[in-house]
mmCIF file of C-alpha atoms in Angstrom:
data_model
loop_
_atom_site.group_PDB
_atom_site.id
_atom_site.type_symbol
_atom_site.label_atom_id
_atom_site.label_comp_id
_atom_site.label_asym_id
_atom_site.label_seq_id
_atom_site.Cartn_x
_atom_site.Cartn_y
_atom_site.Cartn_z
ATOM 1 C CA MET A 5 -6.692 65.369 -5.563
ATOM 2 C CA SER A 6 -4.189 65.729 -2.712
ATOM 3 C CA ALA A 7 -0.697 64.377 -3.013
ATOM 4 C CA ALA A 8 -1.191 62.057 -0.090
ATOM 5 C CA LEU A 9 -4.322 60.582 -1.722
ATOM 6 C CA ARG A 10 -2.356 60.207 -5.118
ATOM 7 C CA THR A 11 0.379 58.545 -3.199
ATOM 8 C CA ARG A 12 -2.045 56.006 -1.674
ATOM 9 C CA ARG A 13 -3.729 55.056 -4.935
ATOM 10 C CA SER A 14 -0.193 54.598 -6.544
ATOM 11 C CA ALA A 15 0.860 52.323 -3.733
ATOM 12 C CA LYS A 16 -2.538 50.347 -4.124
ATOM 13 C CA VAL A 17 -2.198 50.051 -7.773
ATOM 14 C CA LEU A 18 1.469 48.809 -7.358
ATOM 15 C CA THR A 19 0.570 46.324 -4.577
ATOM 16 C CA ILE A 20 -2.134 44.908 -6.955
ATOM 17 C CA ILE A 21 0.358 44.622 -9.895
ATOM 18 C CA VAL A 22 3.040 42.880 -7.584
ATOM 19 C CA LEU A 23 0.366 40.457 -6.049
ATOM 20 C CA SER A 24 -0.922 39.582 -9.711
ATOM 21 C CA VAL A 25 2.567 38.826 -10.641
ATOM 22 C CA VAL A 26 3.100 36.550 -7.686
ATOM 23 C CA LEU A 27 -0.234 35.020 -8.246
ATOM 24 C CA ILE A 28 0.646 34.102 -11.798
ATOM 25 C CA TYR A 29 4.029 32.994 -10.791
ATOM 26 C CA PHE A 30 2.520 30.494 -8.295
ATOM 27 C CA LEU A 31 -0.509 29.239 -10.308
ATOM 28 C CA PHE A 32 1.354 28.794 -13.659
ATOM 29 C CA PRO A 33 3.033 25.577 -12.694
ATOM 30 C CA ILE A 34 -0.303 24.105 -11.830
ATOM 31 C CA TYR A 35 -1.732 25.381 -15.084
ATOM 32 C CA TRP A 36 1.019 23.784 -17.101
ATOM 33 C CA LEU A 37 0.613 20.371 -15.236
ATOM 34 C CA LEU A 38 -3.044 20.541 -16.220
ATOM 35 C CA LEU A 39 -1.980 20.923 -19.904
ATOM 36 C CA ALA A 40 0.842 18.549 -19.852
ATOM 37 C CA SER A 41 -1.244 15.740 -18.344
ATOM 38 C CA THR A 42 -3.359 15.646 -21.525
ATOM 39 C CA LYS A 43 -0.650 15.394 -24.016
ATOM 40 C CA SER A 44 1.372 12.675 -25.429
ATOM 41 C CA ASN A 45 5.169 12.514 -25.545
ATOM 42 C CA ALA A 46 5.378 13.923 -28.915
ATOM 43 C CA ALA A 47 2.717 16.808 -28.406
ATOM 44 C CA MET A 48 4.742 17.687 -25.238
ATOM 45 C CA THR A 49 7.420 18.981 -27.544
ATOM 46 C CA THR A 50 5.494 20.013 -30.856
ATOM 47 C CA SER A 51 2.410 21.606 -29.379
ATOM 48 C CA ASN A 52 1.926 24.948 -27.926
ATOM 49 C CA GLY A 53 3.166 24.824 -24.415
ATOM 50 C CA PHE A 54 0.460 27.255 -22.990
ATOM 51 C CA TRP A 55 -2.453 25.446 -24.520
ATOM 52 C CA PHE A 56 -3.904 22.093 -25.235
ATOM 53 C CA ALA A 57 -2.707 19.784 -27.977
ATOM 54 C CA ASP A 58 -4.913 18.614 -30.787
ATOM 55 C CA GLU A 59 -4.930 15.148 -29.439
ATOM 56 C CA PHE A 60 -6.430 15.151 -25.904
ATOM 57 C CA ARG A 61 -4.970 12.119 -24.049
ATOM 58 C CA LEU A 62 -6.388 12.729 -20.530
ATOM 59 C CA LYS A 63 -7.891 9.186 -20.236
ATOM 60 C CA GLU A 64 -5.064 7.548 -22.061
ATOM 61 C CA ASN A 65 -2.673 9.057 -19.680
ATOM 62 C CA TYR A 66 -4.498 8.232 -16.505
ATOM 63 C CA GLU A 67 -4.798 4.489 -17.696
ATOM 64 C CA THR A 68 -0.857 4.500 -18.236
ATOM 65 C CA LEU A 69 -0.517 5.908 -14.891
ATOM 66 C CA ILE A 70 -2.522 3.412 -13.365
ATOM 67 C CA GLY A 71 -1.161 0.530 -15.184
ATOM 68 C CA TRP A 72 2.515 1.383 -14.808
ATOM 69 C CA THR A 73 2.054 1.731 -11.014
ATOM 70 C CA ARG A 74 0.255 -1.675 -10.847
ATOM 71 C CA GLY A 75 -2.751 0.120 -9.179
ATOM 72 C CA TYR A 76 -0.474 1.540 -6.455
ATOM 73 C CA PHE A 77 -0.914 5.102 -7.382
ATOM 74 C CA TRP A 78 -3.927 5.977 -5.141
ATOM 75 C CA ARG A 79 -2.426 3.926 -2.365
ATOM 76 C CA TRP A 80 0.738 6.189 -2.569
ATOM 77 C CA VAL A 81 -1.387 9.250 -2.464
ATOM 78 C CA GLY A 82 -3.224 7.649 0.613
ATOM 79 C CA ASN A 83 0.282 6.912 2.277
ATOM 80 C CA SER A 84 1.438 10.481 1.863
ATOM 81 C CA VAL A 85 -1.880 11.565 3.515
ATOM 82 C CA LEU A 86 -1.325 9.096 6.415
ATOM 83 C CA TYR A 87 2.300 9.995 6.931
ATOM 84 C CA SER A 88 1.634 13.627 6.703
ATOM 85 C CA THR A 89 -1.635 13.669 8.872
ATOM 86 C CA VAL A 90 -0.045 11.721 11.642
ATOM 87 C CA ALA A 91 3.241 13.388 11.720
ATOM 88 C CA GLY A 92 1.639 16.709 11.603
ATOM 89 C CA ALA A 93 -0.722 15.991 14.452
ATOM 90 C CA ALA A 94 1.943 14.563 16.622
ATOM 91 C CA GLY A 95 4.363 16.970 15.703
ATOM 92 C CA THR A 96 2.233 19.915 16.337
ATOM 93 C CA LEU A 97 1.379 18.554 19.878
ATOM 94 C CA ILE A 98 5.069 18.023 20.551
ATOM 95 C CA SER A 99 6.138 21.411 19.223
ATOM 96 C CA VAL A 100 3.533 23.387 21.276
ATOM 97 C CA SER A 101 4.039 21.442 24.410
ATOM 98 C CA ALA A 102 7.825 22.070 23.993
ATOM 99 C CA GLY A 103 7.456 25.660 23.105
ATOM 100 C CA TYR A 104 4.938 26.420 25.909
ATOM 101 C CA ALA A 105 7.331 24.806 28.613
ATOM 102 C CA ILE A 106 10.271 26.913 27.296
ATOM 103 C CA ALA A 107 8.244 29.886 27.102
ATOM 104 C CA LYS A 108 6.316 29.922 30.617
ATOM 105 C CA PHE A 109 8.728 27.734 32.877
ATOM 106 C CA ARG A 110 12.170 28.494 34.201
ATOM 107 C CA PHE A 111 14.304 25.453 34.508
ATOM 108 C CA PRO A 112 17.994 24.548 34.344
ATOM 109 C CA GLY A 113 19.058 24.361 30.693
ATOM 110 C CA ARG A 114 16.387 26.486 29.369
ATOM 111 C CA THR A 115 18.874 28.825 27.647
ATOM 112 C CA ALA A 116 20.821 25.967 26.187
ATOM 113 C CA SER A 117 17.393 24.395 24.897
ATOM 114 C CA VAL A 118 16.717 27.404 22.901
ATOM 115 C CA GLY A 119 20.266 27.443 21.399
ATOM 116 C CA ILE A 120 19.908 23.856 20.318
ATOM 117 C CA ILE A 121 16.528 24.664 18.852
ATOM 118 C CA SER A 122 17.845 27.474 17.098
ATOM 119 C CA ALA A 123 20.873 25.469 15.834
ATOM 120 C CA GLY A 124 18.328 23.083 14.495
ATOM 121 C CA LEU A 125 16.582 25.793 12.325
ATOM 122 C CA LEU A 126 19.891 26.211 10.533
ATOM 123 C CA LEU A 127 20.762 22.513 9.975
ATOM 124 C CA PRO A 128 19.689 20.917 6.590
ATOM 125 C CA ILE A 129 17.509 17.928 7.351
ATOM 126 C CA ALA A 130 19.270 15.982 4.723
ATOM 127 C CA LEU A 131 22.341 15.805 6.874
ATOM 128 C CA LEU A 132 20.481 13.904 9.483
ATOM 129 C CA THR A 133 18.868 11.407 6.967
ATOM 130 C CA ILE A 134 21.874 9.112 6.869
ATOM 131 C CA PRO A 135 22.324 8.996 10.844
ATOM 132 C CA MET A 136 18.434 8.456 11.088
ATOM 133 C CA PHE A 137 18.623 5.664 8.761
ATOM 134 C CA ILE A 138 21.499 3.920 10.817
ATOM 135 C CA VAL A 139 19.671 4.180 13.919
ATOM 136 C CA PHE A 140 16.397 3.017 12.556
ATOM 137 C CA HIS A 141 18.141 0.059 10.775
ATOM 138 C CA SER A 142 19.730 -0.978 14.040
ATOM 139 C CA LEU A 143 16.172 -0.852 15.689
ATOM 140 C CA GLY A 144 14.837 -3.050 12.904
ATOM 141 C CA MET A 145 12.338 -0.109 11.935
ATOM 142 C CA THR A 146 13.309 0.428 8.385
ATOM 143 C CA ASP A 147 10.567 -0.319 5.781
ATOM 144 C CA THR A 148 7.838 0.522 8.147
ATOM 145 C CA ILE A 149 5.412 3.645 8.447
ATOM 146 C CA TRP A 150 7.207 4.578 11.609
ATOM 147 C CA ALA A 151 10.445 5.148 9.905
ATOM 148 C CA ILE A 152 8.806 8.109 8.170
ATOM 149 C CA ILE A 153 6.404 9.302 10.720
ATOM 150 C CA LEU A 154 8.717 9.252 13.868
ATOM 151 C CA PRO A 155 11.439 11.598 12.199
ATOM 152 C CA SER A 156 8.897 13.766 10.708
ATOM 153 C CA CYS A 157 7.309 14.610 14.120
ATOM 154 C CA VAL A 158 10.434 16.345 15.297
ATOM 155 C CA SER A 159 10.340 20.152 13.988
ATOM 156 C CA PRO A 160 12.706 22.695 15.484
ATOM 157 C CA PHE A 161 10.816 25.350 13.471
ATOM 158 C CA GLY A 162 7.498 23.901 15.032
ATOM 159 C CA VAL A 163 9.018 24.322 18.494
ATOM 160 C CA PHE A 164 10.322 27.813 17.679
ATOM 161 C CA LEU A 165 6.839 28.969 16.496
ATOM 162 C CA GLY A 166 5.302 27.406 19.563
ATOM 163 C CA MET A 167 7.672 29.112 21.871
ATOM 164 C CA ILE A 168 7.014 32.436 20.349
ATOM 165 C CA TYR A 169 3.054 32.104 20.173
ATOM 166 C CA ALA A 170 2.972 30.769 23.788
ATOM 167 C CA ASP A 171 5.069 33.691 25.017
ATOM 168 C CA SER A 172 2.979 36.152 23.398
ATOM 169 C CA SER A 173 -0.642 34.630 23.371
ATOM 170 C CA VAL A 174 -0.713 32.778 26.813
ATOM 171 C CA PRO A 175 -0.890 35.374 29.831
ATOM 172 C CA THR A 176 1.305 34.390 32.890
ATOM 173 C CA GLU A 177 -1.486 35.746 35.058
ATOM 174 C CA LEU A 178 -4.178 33.628 33.621
ATOM 175 C CA ILE A 179 -1.823 30.344 34.229
ATOM 176 C CA GLU A 180 -1.256 31.670 38.004
ATOM 177 C CA ALA A 181 -5.069 32.103 38.633
ATOM 178 C CA ALA A 182 -5.700 28.651 37.292
ATOM 179 C CA ARG A 183 -3.122 27.245 39.671
ATOM 180 C CA ILE A 184 -4.569 29.170 42.691
ATOM 181 C CA ASP A 185 -7.983 27.570 41.608
ATOM 182 C CA GLY A 186 -6.260 24.103 42.088
ATOM 183 C CA ALA A 187 -6.021 23.068 38.410
ATOM 184 C CA SER A 188 -2.967 20.791 37.557
ATOM 185 C CA GLU A 189 -0.566 21.700 34.940
ATOM 186 C CA LEU A 190 -1.885 19.179 32.576
ATOM 187 C CA ARG A 191 -5.347 20.595 32.898
ATOM 188 C CA ILE A 192 -4.228 23.918 32.367
ATOM 189 C CA PHE A 193 -2.292 22.962 29.339
ATOM 190 C CA PHE A 194 -4.947 20.889 27.742
ATOM 191 C CA ASP A 195 -8.139 22.952 28.730
ATOM 192 C CA MET A 196 -6.570 26.621 28.383
ATOM 193 C CA VAL A 197 -3.283 26.722 26.724
ATOM 194 C CA LEU A 198 -4.340 24.643 23.573
ATOM 195 C CA ARG A 199 -7.246 26.681 22.941
ATOM 196 C CA LEU A 200 -5.275 29.929 23.199
ATOM 197 C CA LEU A 201 -2.732 28.372 20.696
ATOM 198 C CA ALA A 202 -5.252 27.022 18.189
ATOM 199 C CA PRO A 203 -4.267 29.411 15.243
ATOM 200 C CA ALA A 204 -0.559 28.772 15.765
ATOM 201 C CA MET A 205 -1.209 25.072 15.996
ATOM 202 C CA VAL A 206 -3.001 25.067 12.635
ATOM 203 C CA THR A 207 0.087 26.979 11.124
ATOM 204 C CA ILE A 208 2.553 24.652 12.696
ATOM 205 C CA PHE A 209 0.471 21.513 11.558
ATOM 206 C CA LEU A 210 0.413 22.993 7.909
ATOM 207 C CA PHE A 211 4.265 23.506 8.012
ATOM 208 C CA ILE A 212 5.087 19.785 9.262
ATOM 209 C CA PHE A 213 2.280 18.223 6.782
ATOM 210 C CA VAL A 214 3.903 19.995 3.792
ATOM 211 C CA ALA A 215 7.503 19.165 4.873
ATOM 212 C CA THR A 216 6.499 15.435 5.266
ATOM 213 C CA TRP A 217 4.580 15.395 2.081
ATOM 214 C CA ASN A 218 7.460 16.922 0.058
ATOM 215 C CA ASN A 219 10.029 14.740 1.781
ATOM 216 C CA PHE A 220 11.994 12.710 -0.793
ATOM 217 C CA LEU A 221 15.367 11.635 0.626
ATOM 218 C CA LEU A 222 13.845 10.119 3.862
ATOM 219 C CA PRO A 223 11.548 7.713 2.137
ATOM 220 C CA LEU A 224 14.097 6.844 -0.365
ATOM 221 C CA MET A 225 16.501 5.610 2.285
ATOM 222 C CA MET A 226 13.940 4.163 4.610
ATOM 223 C CA LEU A 227 11.415 2.368 2.185
ATOM 224 C CA ASN A 228 11.618 -0.567 -0.117
ATOM 225 C CA SER A 229 8.134 -1.937 -0.211
ATOM 226 C CA ASP A 230 6.060 -0.484 -3.064
ATOM 227 C CA SER A 231 2.884 -0.616 -0.840
ATOM 228 C CA LEU A 232 4.604 1.909 1.695
ATOM 229 C CA LYS A 233 5.971 4.380 -0.655
ATOM 230 C CA PRO A 234 4.424 7.964 -0.585
ATOM 231 C CA ILE A 235 3.620 9.826 -3.829
ATOM 232 C CA THR A 236 7.031 11.617 -4.160
ATOM 233 C CA LEU A 237 8.961 8.362 -4.254
ATOM 234 C CA GLY A 238 6.361 6.602 -6.419
ATOM 235 C CA LEU A 239 6.433 9.112 -9.032
ATOM 236 C CA TYR A 240 10.253 9.325 -9.029
ATOM 237 C CA GLY A 241 10.486 5.504 -9.879
ATOM 238 C CA MET A 242 8.312 6.375 -12.860
ATOM 239 C CA MET A 243 10.325 9.301 -14.198
ATOM 240 C CA SER A 244 13.576 7.063 -13.765
ATOM 241 C CA TYR A 245 11.966 4.345 -15.875
ATOM 242 C CA PHE A 246 13.411 4.171 -19.597
ATOM 243 C CA ASP A 247 11.248 6.284 -22.055
ATOM 244 C CA PRO A 248 8.404 7.116 -19.568
ATOM 245 C CA THR A 249 5.232 8.613 -20.773
ATOM 246 C CA TYR A 250 5.366 12.071 -19.486
ATOM 247 C CA GLY A 251 1.815 12.969 -19.815
ATOM 248 C CA ALA A 252 1.002 10.083 -17.202
ATOM 249 C CA VAL A 253 3.665 11.431 -14.758
ATOM 250 C CA MET A 254 2.459 15.038 -15.182
ATOM 251 C CA GLN A 255 -0.896 13.754 -14.468
ATOM 252 C CA GLY A 256 0.158 11.745 -11.364
ATOM 253 C CA ALA A 257 1.889 14.997 -10.061
ATOM 254 C CA LEU A 258 -1.187 17.063 -10.604
ATOM 255 C CA LEU A 259 -3.328 14.464 -8.740
ATOM 256 C CA GLY A 260 -0.832 14.268 -6.054
ATOM 257 C CA VAL A 261 -0.789 17.929 -5.209
ATOM 258 C CA LEU A 262 -4.731 18.279 -4.942
ATOM 259 C CA PRO A 263 -4.920 17.066 -1.308
ATOM 260 C CA LEU A 264 -2.409 19.925 -0.412
ATOM 261 C CA ILE A 265 -4.547 22.457 -2.307
ATOM 262 C CA VAL A 266 -7.635 21.288 -0.529
ATOM 263 C CA LEU A 267 -6.186 21.234 2.825
ATOM 264 C CA PHE A 268 -4.653 24.887 2.409
ATOM 265 C CA LEU A 269 -7.855 26.359 1.140
ATOM 266 C CA GLY A 270 -9.943 24.445 3.977
ATOM 267 C CA LEU A 271 -7.595 25.741 6.609
ATOM 268 C CA GLN A 272 -6.950 29.206 4.923
ATOM 269 C CA ARG A 273 -8.927 31.248 7.641
ATOM 270 C CA PHE A 274 -7.113 29.596 10.428
ATOM 271 C CA TRP A 275 -3.201 29.703 9.172
ATOM 272 C CA GLN A 276 -3.860 33.334 8.140
ATOM 273 C CA ALA A 277 -5.013 34.226 11.517
ATOM 274 C CA GLY A 278 -1.957 32.331 12.973
ATOM 275 C CA LEU A 279 0.680 33.966 10.781
ATOM 276 C CA ALA A 280 -1.025 37.480 11.343
ATOM 277 C CA ALA A 281 -0.853 36.819 15.232
ATOM 278 C CA GLY A 282 2.838 35.939 15.067
ATOM 279 C CA ALA A 283 3.643 38.884 12.942
ATOM 280 C CA VAL A 284 1.984 41.320 15.147
ATOM 281 C CA LYS A 285 2.847 39.826 18.674
ATOM 282 C CA GLY A 286 6.099 38.181 18.055
#
């Protein structure tokens, strides 16, 4: 066996070991949530943390979850799906539009726009939450769905990705040929550019969707009505309650993360293509 072949096999084995460790690292919290959602408060501390307790309380914990939330639990999940989907779709369109314009057009302030977007990447979103609350409160838009959706549509990271993908994936010659054929700028963008940017759009959509889903501070500041809360804020209320049923909270967290898992698995082929394209061409 040659030294080169042994080196390749060693690298392959090392890669499999590292990936297996990473897989366990990311899947273990979900496994632990599954176990914890079937236990009582007492069993949570006395039973084996890596296996089910003798007393299986899956049904009782679900009834506690629905009872404590007064039937709002699935509505909170639906609210999270609504906010994340609308913000993801609108934010993706805004991001690729801005990214395409910066990448393919020359206009005054273009360099400054790139600098502002780059600065936005470094700015913690929590610093903007209080100013956004003041603005939305002055407009009378707090405690509405728009107080969550509109701020979530703006993503400097999405614009940055859109700019990179548009610069690398949309040939300038193709745009100029379409202009010579008489196509308007809107038709070029919606009929040609969006198709070329489809993998990048899926990636940007997922980033904005997950960011909106996991956002906690913005709903905490903006929303008061129980009927408008997302799942993150609703479960926080349950945890802050005196002597909560932890198994019910864990079950709520497990059920609340299922839509994200389904979305990632369903769009796996597209966002992997988008990330690969960005890695090679960026």
